[in-house]
Amino acid sequence: QLQLVESGGGLVQPGGSLRLSCAFSGFTLDDYSIAWFRQAPGKEHEKVSCINSMKSGSMGGSANYAGSVKGRFTLSKDNAKDTVYLQMDKLKPEDTAVYYCAADYFCSDYDDMGYWGKGTLVTVSA
Protein backbone atom coordinates (compact mmCIF):
# COMPACT_ATOMS: atom_id res chain seq x y z
CA GLN A 1 0.00 0.00 0.00
CA LEU A 2 1.77 3.08 -1.26
CA GLN A 3 0.98 6.23 0.67
CA LEU A 4 2.26 9.78 0.66
CA VAL A 5 1.45 12.57 3.09
CA GLU A 6 2.49 16.18 2.54
CA SER A 7 3.01 18.71 5.28
CA GLY A 8 4.61 22.09 5.84
CA GLY A 9 2.39 24.39 3.84
CA GLY A 10 1.24 27.72 5.13
CA LEU A 11 1.30 31.46 4.65
CA VAL A 12 4.60 33.15 3.88
CA GLN A 13 5.58 36.60 2.69
CA PRO A 14 7.20 37.19 -0.70
CA GLY A 15 10.91 36.55 -0.46
CA GLY A 16 10.40 34.15 2.42
CA SER A 17 11.11 30.45 2.72
CA LEU A 18 9.18 27.31 3.47
CA ARG A 19 10.05 23.63 3.59
CA LEU A 20 7.53 21.02 2.54
CA SER A 21 7.76 17.40 3.61
CA CYS A 22 6.48 14.28 1.92
CA ALA A 23 6.42 11.25 4.17
CA PHE A 24 5.91 8.02 2.29
CA SER A 25 5.37 4.36 3.02
CA GLY A 26 4.97 1.12 1.12
CA PHE A 27 7.97 1.65 -1.14
CA THR A 28 11.54 2.90 -1.23
CA LEU A 29 13.37 5.36 -3.41
CA ASP A 30 15.35 2.48 -4.82
CA ASP A 31 12.31 1.49 -6.84
CA TYR A 32 10.18 4.63 -7.03
CA SER A 33 10.59 8.22 -8.07
CA ILE A 34 8.90 11.06 -6.21
CA ALA A 35 7.76 14.27 -7.81
CA TRP A 36 6.42 17.52 -6.46
CA PHE A 37 3.54 19.03 -8.40
CA ARG A 38 1.60 22.17 -7.75
CA GLN A 39 -1.75 23.50 -8.87
CA ALA A 40 -2.35 27.21 -8.69
CA PRO A 41 -5.91 28.56 -8.67
CA GLY A 42 -7.43 28.10 -12.12
CA LYS A 43 -4.29 26.47 -13.49
CA GLU A 44 -3.28 22.98 -14.53
CA HIS A 45 -0.95 20.81 -12.51
CA GLU A 46 2.68 21.79 -12.97
CA LYS A 47 5.58 19.52 -12.18
CA VAL A 48 7.93 21.41 -9.90
CA SER A 49 10.65 18.88 -9.20
CA CYS A 50 11.30 15.16 -9.24
CA ILE A 51 13.90 12.81 -7.84
CA ASN A 52 14.60 9.73 -9.90
CA SER A 53 14.57 6.28 -8.37
CA MET A 54 17.94 4.68 -7.86
CA LYS A 55 17.10 2.27 -10.65
CA SER A 56 16.63 5.04 -13.21
CA GLY A 57 19.87 4.33 -14.99
CA SER A 58 22.53 7.01 -15.00
CA MET A 59 20.09 9.57 -13.58
CA GLY A 60 19.26 7.50 -10.54
CA GLY A 61 19.04 9.61 -7.40
CA SER A 62 19.24 12.89 -9.27
CA ALA A 63 16.67 15.67 -9.09
CA ASN A 64 15.33 17.97 -11.76
CA TYR A 65 13.43 21.24 -11.56
CA ALA A 66 11.01 23.31 -13.54
CA GLY A 67 12.51 26.45 -15.01
CA SER A 68 10.16 28.58 -12.94
CA VAL A 69 11.67 27.33 -9.67
CA LYS A 70 15.21 26.39 -10.62
CA GLY A 71 17.68 28.12 -8.36
CA ARG A 72 15.04 28.78 -5.72
CA PHE A 73 13.71 25.33 -4.81
CA THR A 74 15.70 22.30 -3.72
CA LEU A 75 14.48 18.72 -3.45
CA SER A 76 16.21 16.47 -0.95
CA LYS A 77 15.61 13.15 0.75
CA ASP A 78 16.12 11.45 4.06
CA ASN A 79 16.10 7.72 3.46
CA ALA A 80 16.14 6.91 7.17
CA LYS A 81 12.92 8.84 7.65
CA ASP A 82 11.27 7.81 4.37
CA THR A 83 10.75 11.47 3.63
CA VAL A 84 11.49 13.82 0.77
CA TYR A 85 11.57 17.57 1.16
CA LEU A 86 11.05 20.60 -0.99
CA GLN A 87 12.95 23.59 0.30
CA MET A 88 11.44 26.72 -1.18
CA ASP A 89 13.37 29.97 -0.99
CA LYS A 90 12.80 33.43 -2.43
CA LEU A 91 9.12 32.69 -2.72
CA LYS A 92 6.98 34.70 -5.09
CA PRO A 93 3.22 35.28 -5.14
CA GLU A 94 3.02 33.13 -8.27
CA ASP A 95 4.28 30.18 -6.21
CA THR A 96 0.93 30.15 -4.44
CA ALA A 97 -0.62 26.75 -5.06
CA VAL A 98 -1.60 23.45 -3.58
CA TYR A 99 1.54 21.35 -3.57
CA TYR A 100 1.35 17.60 -4.02
CA CYS A 101 3.89 14.84 -3.89
CA ALA A 102 3.44 11.87 -6.16
CA ALA A 103 5.22 8.58 -6.72
CA ASP A 104 5.70 6.13 -9.53
CA TYR A 105 8.48 4.07 -11.03
CA PHE A 106 9.67 6.97 -13.16
CA CYS A 107 9.59 10.74 -13.06
CA SER A 108 6.66 11.37 -15.35
CA ASP A 109 4.01 13.89 -16.28
CA TYR A 110 0.92 14.48 -14.19
CA ASP A 111 -1.21 11.90 -15.98
CA ASP A 112 1.39 9.17 -15.54
CA MET A 113 2.11 9.45 -11.83
CA GLY A 114 0.18 6.73 -10.06
CA TYR A 115 0.21 7.59 -6.37
CA TRP A 116 -0.62 10.93 -4.82
CA GLY A 117 -0.83 12.68 -1.51
CA LYS A 118 -3.71 14.96 -0.65
CA GLY A 119 -1.72 18.16 -0.98
CA THR A 120 -0.68 21.05 1.21
CA LEU A 121 -1.52 24.69 0.53
CA VAL A 122 1.21 27.27 0.13
CA THR A 123 0.15 30.89 0.06
CA VAL A 124 2.69 33.60 -0.72
CA SER A 125 1.26 36.98 0.08
CA ALA A 126 2.14 40.18 1.85
CSV table of C-alpha atoms in Angstrom, one decimal:
chain,number,residue,atom,x,y,z
A,1,GLN,CA,0.0,0.0,0.0
A,2,LEU,CA,1.8,3.1,-1.3
A,3,GLN,CA,1.0,6.2,0.7
A,4,LEU,CA,2.3,9.8,0.7
A,5,VAL,CA,1.5,12.6,3.1
A,6,GLU,CA,2.5,16.2,2.5
A,7,SER,CA,3.0,18.7,5.3
A,8,GLY,CA,4.6,22.1,5.8
A,9,GLY,CA,2.4,24.4,3.8
A,10,GLY,CA,1.2,27.7,5.1
A,11,LEU,CA,1.3,31.5,4.6
A,12,VAL,CA,4.6,33.1,3.9
A,13,GLN,CA,5.6,36.6,2.7
A,14,PRO,CA,7.2,37.2,-0.7
A,15,GLY,CA,10.9,36.5,-0.5
A,16,GLY,CA,10.4,34.1,2.4
A,17,SER,CA,11.1,30.5,2.7
A,18,LEU,CA,9.2,27.3,3.5
A,19,ARG,CA,10.1,23.6,3.6
A,20,LEU,CA,7.5,21.0,2.5
A,21,SER,CA,7.8,17.4,3.6
A,22,CYS,CA,6.5,14.3,1.9
A,23,ALA,CA,6.4,11.2,4.2
A,24,PHE,CA,5.9,8.0,2.3
A,25,SER,CA,5.4,4.4,3.0
A,26,GLY,CA,5.0,1.1,1.1
A,27,PHE,CA,8.0,1.6,-1.1
A,28,THR,CA,11.5,2.9,-1.2
A,29,LEU,CA,13.4,5.4,-3.4
A,30,ASP,CA,15.4,2.5,-4.8
A,31,ASP,CA,12.3,1.5,-6.8
A,32,TYR,CA,10.2,4.6,-7.0
A,33,SER,CA,10.6,8.2,-8.1
A,34,ILE,CA,8.9,11.1,-6.2
A,35,ALA,CA,7.8,14.3,-7.8
A,36,TRP,CA,6.4,17.5,-6.5
A,37,PHE,CA,3.5,19.0,-8.4
A,38,ARG,CA,1.6,22.2,-7.8
A,39,GLN,CA,-1.8,23.5,-8.9
A,40,ALA,CA,-2.3,27.2,-8.7
A,41,PRO,CA,-5.9,28.6,-8.7
A,42,GLY,CA,-7.4,28.1,-12.1
A,43,LYS,CA,-4.3,26.5,-13.5
A,44,GLU,CA,-3.3,23.0,-14.5
A,45,HIS,CA,-0.9,20.8,-12.5
A,46,GLU,CA,2.7,21.8,-13.0
A,47,LYS,CA,5.6,19.5,-12.2
A,48,VAL,CA,7.9,21.4,-9.9
A,49,SER,CA,10.6,18.9,-9.2
A,50,CYS,CA,11.3,15.2,-9.2
A,51,ILE,CA,13.9,12.8,-7.8
A,52,ASN,CA,14.6,9.7,-9.9
A,53,SER,CA,14.6,6.3,-8.4
A,54,MET,CA,17.9,4.7,-7.9
A,55,LYS,CA,17.1,2.3,-10.7
A,56,SER,CA,16.6,5.0,-13.2
A,57,GLY,CA,19.9,4.3,-15.0
A,58,SER,CA,22.5,7.0,-15.0
A,59,MET,CA,20.1,9.6,-13.6
A,60,GLY,CA,19.3,7.5,-10.5
A,61,GLY,CA,19.0,9.6,-7.4
A,62,SER,CA,19.2,12.9,-9.3
A,63,ALA,CA,16.7,15.7,-9.1
A,64,ASN,CA,15.3,18.0,-11.8
A,65,TYR,CA,13.4,21.2,-11.6
A,66,ALA,CA,11.0,23.3,-13.5
A,67,GLY,CA,12.5,26.4,-15.0
A,68,SER,CA,10.2,28.6,-12.9
A,69,VAL,CA,11.7,27.3,-9.7
A,70,LYS,CA,15.2,26.4,-10.6
A,71,GLY,CA,17.7,28.1,-8.4
A,72,ARG,CA,15.0,28.8,-5.7
A,73,PHE,CA,13.7,25.3,-4.8
A,74,THR,CA,15.7,22.3,-3.7
A,75,LEU,CA,14.5,18.7,-3.5
A,76,SER,CA,16.2,16.5,-0.9
A,77,LYS,CA,15.6,13.2,0.7
A,78,ASP,CA,16.1,11.4,4.1
A,79,ASN,CA,16.1,7.7,3.5
A,80,ALA,CA,16.1,6.9,7.2
A,81,LYS,CA,12.9,8.8,7.7
A,82,ASP,CA,11.3,7.8,4.4
A,83,THR,CA,10.8,11.5,3.6
A,84,VAL,CA,11.5,13.8,0.8
A,85,TYR,CA,11.6,17.6,1.2
A,86,LEU,CA,11.1,20.6,-1.0
A,87,GLN,CA,13.0,23.6,0.3
A,88,MET,CA,11.4,26.7,-1.2
A,89,ASP,CA,13.4,30.0,-1.0
A,90,LYS,CA,12.8,33.4,-2.4
A,91,LEU,CA,9.1,32.7,-2.7
A,92,LYS,CA,7.0,34.7,-5.1
A,93,PRO,CA,3.2,35.3,-5.1
A,94,GLU,CA,3.0,33.1,-8.3
A,95,ASP,CA,4.3,30.2,-6.2
A,96,THR,CA,0.9,30.2,-4.4
A,97,ALA,CA,-0.6,26.8,-5.1
A,98,VAL,CA,-1.6,23.4,-3.6
A,99,TYR,CA,1.5,21.4,-3.6
A,100,TYR,CA,1.3,17.6,-4.0
A,101,CYS,CA,3.9,14.8,-3.9
A,102,ALA,CA,3.4,11.9,-6.2
A,103,ALA,CA,5.2,8.6,-6.7
A,104,ASP,CA,5.7,6.1,-9.5
A,105,TYR,CA,8.5,4.1,-11.0
A,106,PHE,CA,9.7,7.0,-13.2
A,107,CYS,CA,9.6,10.7,-13.1
A,108,SER,CA,6.7,11.4,-15.3
A,109,ASP,CA,4.0,13.9,-16.3
A,110,TYR,CA,0.9,14.5,-14.2
A,111,ASP,CA,-1.2,11.9,-16.0
A,112,ASP,CA,1.4,9.2,-15.5
A,113,MET,CA,2.1,9.5,-11.8
A,114,GLY,CA,0.2,6.7,-10.1
A,115,TYR,CA,0.2,7.6,-6.4
A,116,TRP,CA,-0.6,10.9,-4.8
A,117,GLY,CA,-0.8,12.7,-1.5
A,118,LYS,CA,-3.7,15.0,-0.6
A,119,GLY,CA,-1.7,18.2,-1.0
A,120,THR,CA,-0.7,21.1,1.2
A,121,LEU,CA,-1.5,24.7,0.5
A,122,VAL,CA,1.2,27.3,0.1
A,123,THR,CA,0.1,30.9,0.1
A,124,VAL,CA,2.7,33.6,-0.7
A,125,SER,CA,1.3,37.0,0.1
A,126,ALA,CA,2.1,40.2,1.8
